[in-house]
Coordinates of C-alpha atoms and ligand atoms in Angstrom, one line a residue:
M1 CA -31.1 43.5 -29.4
V2 CA -31.5 40.7 -31.9
R3 CA -34.1 38.1 -31.0
K4 CA -33.5 34.4 -31.8
T5 CA -33.8 34.2 -35.6
H6 CA -35.0 30.7 -36.3
Y7 CA -37.6 28.7 -34.4
R8 CA -38.1 25.0 -35.1
R9 CA -40.7 24.1 -32.5
V10 CA -43.0 26.5 -30.7
V11 CA -45.7 26.4 -28.1
V12 CA -48.5 29.0 -28.5
K13 CA -50.7 29.6 -25.4
V14 CA -54.0 31.4 -25.7
G15 CA -56.0 32.3 -22.7
T16 CA -59.7 32.7 -22.1
S17 CA -59.6 36.4 -22.3
T18 CA -58.1 36.2 -25.8
L19 CA -60.6 33.6 -27.0
T20 CA -63.6 35.6 -25.6
E21 CA -62.2 39.1 -26.2
G22 CA -63.2 39.7 -22.6
E23 CA -66.9 38.9 -23.2
L24 CA -68.9 36.0 -21.8
H25 CA -68.8 33.8 -24.9
L26 CA -66.1 32.5 -27.3
C27 CA -65.4 34.8 -30.1
L28 CA -65.4 32.7 -33.3
A29 CA -64.0 35.5 -35.4
R30 CA -61.0 35.7 -33.0
M31 CA -60.6 31.9 -33.1
V32 CA -60.7 31.6 -36.9
D33 CA -58.1 34.3 -37.1
L34 CA -55.8 32.5 -34.6
V35 CA -56.3 29.2 -36.4
R36 CA -55.3 30.8 -39.7
Q37 CA -52.2 32.3 -38.2
I38 CA -51.2 28.9 -36.7
I39 CA -51.7 27.3 -40.1
Q40 CA -49.5 30.0 -41.6
I41 CA -46.5 29.3 -39.4
K42 CA -47.0 25.6 -39.7
A43 CA -46.8 26.0 -43.5
S44 CA -43.4 27.5 -43.1
G45 CA -42.2 24.2 -41.6
I46 CA -42.4 25.2 -37.9
Q47 CA -43.8 22.6 -35.5
V48 CA -46.5 24.1 -33.4
L49 CA -48.4 23.1 -30.3
L50 CA -51.4 25.1 -29.0
V51 CA -52.2 25.3 -25.4
S52 CA -55.7 26.6 -25.3
S53 CA -58.0 27.6 -22.4
G54 CA -61.6 28.2 -23.0
G55 CA -63.1 24.9 -21.8
I56 CA -64.9 26.5 -18.9
A57 CA -65.9 29.5 -20.9
A58 CA -67.5 27.2 -23.5
G59 CA -69.3 25.3 -20.8
R60 CA -70.5 28.4 -19.2
E61 CA -71.9 29.6 -22.5
M62 CA -73.7 26.3 -23.2
M63 CA -75.3 26.2 -19.8
D64 CA -76.1 29.9 -19.8
F65 CA -74.2 30.6 -16.6
P66 CA -73.5 34.3 -16.4
D67 CA -71.1 34.0 -13.5
L68 CA -68.4 31.6 -13.0
P69 CA -69.5 29.3 -10.1
R70 CA -67.2 29.3 -7.1
F71 CA -67.4 25.6 -6.3
L72 CA -64.8 23.3 -7.8
P73 CA -67.2 20.5 -8.9
A74 CA -69.3 23.1 -10.8
K75 CA -66.2 24.5 -12.5
Q76 CA -65.2 20.9 -13.4
M77 CA -68.7 20.3 -14.7
L78 CA -68.5 23.3 -16.9
A79 CA -65.1 22.2 -18.2
A80 CA -66.4 18.7 -18.9
I81 CA -69.3 20.2 -20.9
G82 CA -67.3 22.9 -22.6
Q83 CA -64.1 21.0 -23.6
P84 CA -65.8 18.9 -26.4
R85 CA -67.5 22.1 -27.6
L86 CA -64.2 23.9 -27.7
M87 CA -62.6 21.1 -29.6
A88 CA -65.6 20.9 -32.0
I89 CA -65.0 24.5 -32.9
Y90 CA -61.3 24.0 -33.4
T91 CA -61.9 20.9 -35.5
Q92 CA -64.2 22.9 -37.8
L93 CA -61.9 25.8 -38.1
F94 CA -58.7 23.8 -38.7
T95 CA -60.6 21.7 -41.2
L96 CA -61.1 24.8 -43.2
Y97 CA -57.4 24.9 -43.8
Q98 CA -56.9 21.1 -44.0
G99 CA -55.1 21.2 -40.6
Q100 CA -55.2 18.0 -38.5
I101 CA -55.5 18.5 -34.8
A102 CA -55.5 16.3 -31.7
Q103 CA -56.8 16.9 -28.2
V104 CA -54.3 16.3 -25.4
L105 CA -55.6 16.8 -21.8
L106 CA -53.0 16.7 -19.1
T107 CA -52.8 17.5 -15.4
R108 CA -49.7 19.1 -14.1
D109 CA -49.1 16.0 -11.9
D110 CA -48.8 13.9 -15.0
L111 CA -45.7 15.7 -15.9
A112 CA -44.1 15.2 -12.5
D113 CA -44.4 11.4 -12.8
R114 CA -41.6 10.1 -14.9
R115 CA -43.5 7.3 -16.6
R116 CA -46.4 9.5 -17.6
Y117 CA -43.9 12.2 -18.6
L118 CA -42.3 9.8 -21.0
N119 CA -45.7 8.7 -22.4
A120 CA -46.9 12.3 -22.8
R121 CA -43.6 13.2 -24.5
N122 CA -43.7 10.2 -26.8
T123 CA -47.3 10.9 -27.8
L124 CA -46.6 14.6 -28.5
E125 CA -43.5 13.7 -30.5
A126 CA -45.5 11.2 -32.6
L127 CA -48.2 13.8 -33.3
L128 CA -45.6 16.3 -34.4
E129 CA -43.9 13.8 -36.6
Y130 CA -47.2 13.2 -38.3
E131 CA -47.7 16.9 -38.7
V132 CA -50.7 17.0 -36.4
I133 CA -51.2 20.1 -34.2
P134 CA -51.7 19.1 -30.6
I135 CA -54.3 21.2 -28.8
I136 CA -53.6 20.9 -25.1
N137 CA -55.6 21.9 -22.0
E138 CA -55.5 20.9 -18.4
N139 CA -57.6 17.9 -17.7
D140 CA -59.9 19.9 -15.4
T141 CA -62.2 17.0 -14.5
I142 CA -59.5 15.4 -12.5
A143 CA -57.4 18.4 -11.6
T144 CA -56.4 17.8 -8.0
E145 CA -56.2 21.4 -7.1
E146 CA -58.7 24.2 -7.5
I147 CA -58.9 25.2 -11.2
R148 CA -57.2 28.6 -11.2
F149 CA -57.1 30.8 -14.3
G150 CA -53.5 31.0 -15.1
D151 CA -52.9 27.4 -14.6
N152 CA -52.5 27.0 -18.4
D153 CA -49.6 29.5 -18.3
N154 CA -47.8 27.1 -16.1
L155 CA -48.9 24.1 -18.1
S156 CA -47.7 25.7 -21.3
A157 CA -44.2 26.2 -19.7
L158 CA -44.2 22.5 -18.7
I159 CA -45.1 21.6 -22.3
A160 CA -42.3 23.8 -23.6
N161 CA -39.9 22.0 -21.3
L162 CA -41.4 18.5 -22.2
I163 CA -40.9 18.8 -25.9
E164 CA -37.9 21.1 -25.8
A165 CA -39.6 24.0 -27.6
D166 CA -37.4 26.9 -28.6
L167 CA -40.2 29.5 -28.1
L168 CA -43.2 29.8 -25.8
L169 CA -45.5 32.5 -27.0
L170 CA -48.0 33.6 -24.3
L171 CA -50.8 35.5 -25.8
T172 CA -52.8 37.7 -23.4
D173 CA -54.9 40.8 -23.2
Q174 CA -52.0 43.2 -22.6
E175 CA -49.2 44.4 -24.9
G176 CA -46.6 42.7 -22.7
V177 CA -45.0 43.1 -19.3
F178 CA -45.0 46.6 -17.9
T179 CA -43.0 48.4 -15.2
A180 CA -46.2 49.2 -13.4
N181 CA -49.9 48.3 -13.9
P182 CA -50.7 50.1 -17.1
R183 CA -54.4 50.2 -16.3
L184 CA -53.7 52.3 -13.2
N185 CA -50.4 54.1 -13.9
P186 CA -50.0 56.2 -17.1
D187 CA -46.2 56.2 -16.6
A188 CA -46.1 52.4 -16.9
K189 CA -43.6 51.4 -19.6
L190 CA -43.5 48.3 -21.7
V191 CA -40.4 46.1 -20.8
K192 CA -39.1 45.0 -24.2
R193 CA -36.5 42.5 -23.0
I194 CA -35.7 40.5 -19.9
E195 CA -32.3 38.8 -20.1
G196 CA -30.8 38.6 -16.6
D197 CA -30.7 35.4 -14.6
R198 CA -33.7 36.5 -12.6
I199 CA -36.7 38.6 -13.4
P200 CA -36.1 41.9 -11.7
P201 CA -38.1 42.2 -8.4
E202 CA -39.7 45.5 -9.4
I203 CA -41.2 43.9 -12.4
L204 CA -42.5 41.0 -10.4
N205 CA -44.0 43.4 -7.9
A206 CA -45.7 45.4 -10.6
A207 CA -47.1 42.1 -12.1
N208 CA -48.4 41.0 -8.7
A209 CA -50.4 44.2 -8.5
S210 CA -51.9 43.8 -11.9
T211 CA -53.8 40.5 -11.6
N212 CA -57.4 40.8 -12.7
G213 CA -60.3 38.4 -12.3
L214 CA -61.5 38.3 -15.9
G215 CA -60.4 34.9 -17.2
T216 CA -56.7 35.7 -17.2
G217 CA -54.0 34.6 -14.8
G218 CA -52.6 38.1 -14.9
M219 CA -49.1 39.0 -15.4
A220 CA -47.8 37.3 -12.3
S221 CA -48.6 33.9 -13.7
K222 CA -47.2 34.8 -17.1
L223 CA -43.9 35.7 -15.4
S224 CA -43.7 32.5 -13.4
A225 CA -44.4 30.5 -16.6
A226 CA -41.8 32.5 -18.5
E227 CA -39.3 31.9 -15.7
L228 CA -39.9 28.2 -15.9
A229 CA -39.8 28.0 -19.7
R230 CA -36.6 30.0 -20.1
R231 CA -34.8 27.8 -17.5
S232 CA -35.6 24.8 -19.8
G233 CA -34.1 26.5 -22.8
A234 CA -37.0 28.2 -24.5
A235 CA -37.2 31.9 -25.3
V236 CA -40.5 33.4 -24.2
V237 CA -42.6 36.2 -25.7
V238 CA -45.6 37.7 -23.9
T239 CA -47.8 39.9 -26.0
N240 CA -51.3 40.8 -27.0
G241 CA -53.3 38.1 -28.8
V242 CA -55.5 40.6 -30.6
L243 CA -52.6 42.3 -32.5
D244 CA -53.0 41.8 -36.2
Q245 CA -51.0 38.8 -37.5
V246 CA -49.3 38.5 -34.1
I247 CA -48.2 34.9 -34.3
P248 CA -46.4 35.1 -37.7
R249 CA -45.0 38.5 -36.8
V250 CA -43.4 37.1 -33.7
I251 CA -42.4 33.7 -35.1
L252 CA -41.6 34.3 -38.7
D253 CA -40.7 38.0 -38.9
Q254 CA -39.0 38.1 -35.4
E255 CA -40.7 41.4 -35.0
E256 CA -40.1 42.9 -31.5
L257 CA -43.6 42.8 -30.2
G258 CA -44.3 42.6 -26.5
T259 CA -41.8 41.4 -24.0
Y260 CA -39.0 39.0 -24.9
F261 CA -37.3 36.8 -22.4
T262 CA -34.0 35.2 -23.3
P263 CA -33.5 31.5 -22.6
Q264 CA -31.4 30.9 -19.5
A265 CA -30.1 27.4 -20.4
T266 CA -29.6 25.2 -23.4
H267 CA -32.0 22.3 -24.0
L268 CA -29.1 20.0 -23.3
E269 CA -28.2 21.5 -19.9
S270 CA -31.8 21.4 -18.9
R271 CA -32.3 17.8 -20.1
K272 CA -29.1 16.8 -18.2
R273 CA -30.4 18.4 -15.0
F274 CA -33.7 16.6 -15.4
L275 CA -32.1 13.2 -16.1
L276 CA -29.5 13.5 -13.4
A277 CA -32.1 14.5 -10.9
G278 CA -33.7 11.1 -11.5
V279 CA -30.5 9.1 -10.8
T280 CA -30.3 7.8 -7.2
E281 CA -28.1 5.2 -5.4
S282 CA -30.5 2.5 -6.3
S283 CA -31.1 3.5 -9.9
G284 CA -30.7 0.8 -12.5
R285 CA -27.7 0.5 -14.8
I286 CA -27.5 -0.8 -18.4
G287 CA -24.2 -2.3 -19.6
I288 CA -23.5 -1.8 -23.3
D289 CA -20.8 -2.9 -25.8
G290 CA -18.1 -0.7 -27.4
G291 CA -20.2 -0.3 -30.6
A292 CA -23.1 1.1 -28.7
V293 CA -20.7 3.6 -26.8
V294 CA -19.6 4.9 -30.2
A295 CA -23.3 5.2 -31.3
L296 CA -24.4 7.1 -28.2
R297 CA -21.4 9.5 -28.4
G298 CA -22.3 10.1 -32.0
G299 CA -25.8 11.2 -31.0
G300 CA -27.6 7.9 -31.6
S301 CA -30.1 6.0 -29.4
L302 CA -29.5 2.9 -27.4
L303 CA -30.9 -0.1 -29.2
P304 CA -31.3 -3.5 -27.6
V305 CA -28.7 -5.1 -29.8
G306 CA -25.9 -3.1 -28.0
I307 CA -27.0 -4.1 -24.5
T308 CA -24.8 -6.7 -22.7
S309 CA -26.2 -6.6 -19.1
I310 CA -28.9 -5.1 -16.9
H311 CA -28.3 -4.3 -13.3
G312 CA -30.8 -3.5 -10.6
D313 CA -34.5 -2.8 -11.0
F314 CA -36.2 0.0 -12.9
S315 CA -39.5 0.7 -14.5
R316 CA -40.3 2.3 -17.8
G317 CA -39.7 6.0 -17.7
Q318 CA -37.0 5.9 -14.9
S319 CA -33.6 7.4 -15.2
V320 CA -30.9 4.8 -15.8
T321 CA -27.1 5.0 -16.0
I322 CA -25.5 3.5 -19.1
I323 CA -22.2 1.8 -18.5
G324 CA -19.5 1.1 -21.1
P325 CA -17.5 -2.2 -21.4
S326 CA -14.9 -1.1 -18.9
G327 CA -17.5 -0.1 -16.3
Q328 CA -17.4 3.6 -16.9
A329 CA -20.6 5.6 -16.8
V330 CA -21.2 6.8 -20.4
A331 CA -24.6 8.4 -20.3
V332 CA -27.9 8.8 -18.4
G333 CA -31.3 8.4 -19.9
L334 CA -34.9 7.5 -19.5
S335 CA -35.5 3.9 -20.2
N336 CA -38.4 3.0 -22.5
Y337 CA -38.5 -0.5 -21.1
S338 CA -38.5 -1.9 -17.5
A339 CA -35.5 -3.8 -16.3
E340 CA -37.4 -7.0 -16.7
D341 CA -38.3 -6.2 -20.3
A342 CA -34.8 -5.0 -21.0
R343 CA -33.3 -8.3 -19.8
R344 CA -35.5 -10.2 -22.2
I345 CA -34.6 -8.1 -25.2
A346 CA -30.9 -7.4 -24.5
G347 CA -28.8 -8.4 -27.5
L348 CA -31.8 -8.7 -29.8
Q349 CA -32.5 -6.7 -33.0
S350 CA -35.2 -4.0 -32.5
S351 CA -37.4 -5.9 -35.0
Q352 CA -37.5 -8.8 -32.6
I353 CA -38.8 -6.8 -29.6
E354 CA -42.5 -7.4 -30.2
A355 CA -42.1 -11.1 -30.7
A356 CA -40.1 -11.3 -27.5
L357 CA -42.4 -9.2 -25.3
G358 CA -45.7 -9.3 -27.0
Y359 CA -45.6 -5.5 -27.3
A360 CA -43.1 -2.8 -28.1
Y361 CA -42.6 0.8 -26.9
G362 CA -40.3 1.6 -29.8
A363 CA -37.1 0.4 -31.4
E364 CA -34.9 2.2 -28.8
V365 CA -34.4 1.1 -25.2
V366 CA -33.3 4.7 -24.5
H367 CA -34.2 7.2 -27.2
H368 CA -31.5 9.9 -28.0
N369 CA -34.0 12.6 -27.1
N370 CA -34.1 11.3 -23.6
L371 CA -30.4 10.8 -23.1
V372 CA -27.3 12.8 -22.3
C373 CA -23.7 11.6 -22.6
L374 CA -21.5 12.3 -19.6
Ligands
LIG401 N1 -58.4 24.9 -18.2 C1 -59.2 26.1 -18.1 C2 -60.2 26.1 -19.2 O1 -60.1 25.6 -20.2 C3 -58.4 27.4 -18.1 C4 -57.3 27.5 -17.2 C5 -56.5 28.8 -17.6 O2 -57.1 29.7 -18.1 O3 -55.4 29.0 -17.3 O4 -61.2 26.8 -19.1

């Protein structure tokens, strides 16, 4: 029953119920403790992204709203008021430990659009490269659907997929996933491990029955997030955010806390699925020379210097097929440049991109992170 033993990149998700400890205001003692734990795992060389709720809770506290308003604009108003407050607290707390943070607000729709997906991914990669801790929340002001608690569970799974995290740690107010609602049924047992292809229906049913209204999405939304994340190659742990040293214990010590879900695919399989799903009859193609074929097969990126021809039309962020000198499809990937730009930089050195276009999205036309060989 060994869990994965080494994590390189993790997404930690904390919900409102953890940040408020079930009360009406943010619990600063809890927050400082979480921040310290995140700094601790980061100091061991693990890249960490934090998906944090609490925007609406902070707004509610500032406006002295005892109840959560029902109307969407009022919730959005509270999120707009509370989000800077939430970030001000995080800034102060991370500064205590010399941690540099960044605010990233996303809507789920952003991640469905390929160009925005690529931009979000590139930004997060840049932040991680510079050792900054991204703190992510849904951009509630422009969320197109009703803000539902639990949305951040789903968002955290999409983030785990976006940056190919190897662990999604969902911190909640229960010890883990149970066979029945533990608040109602004394015989409910903690499920230590879920490894099958599908989450067993009896566990899903028990979770559906346990949703509560107090700032958590309940177990049902944890399970659907876990399902999504494990299909993109991440392991998932659901456990209680108030356990002492919970983050380092799960991530550094691999202690068997809460419920562990095994990943159901490799990152490569999941990336391939995503990239191939974007290839259609009319997708663009990029012709490359023999040297570039060797570079791609060796795990390298596609640089403009290896490009010999551009076929069809595509925009930045679209899936393109990469064709070798004899016309065979060598790889698929997301292009950093539109077809028009790619035509202008084909054959150039990467250092010449900016002079040719007036701007540059990076040295690679297709970065190896966004590419699979066929
Ligand atoms: N984005 C909401 C907030 O910051 C929370 C959504 C959730 O809890 O899933 O208050």
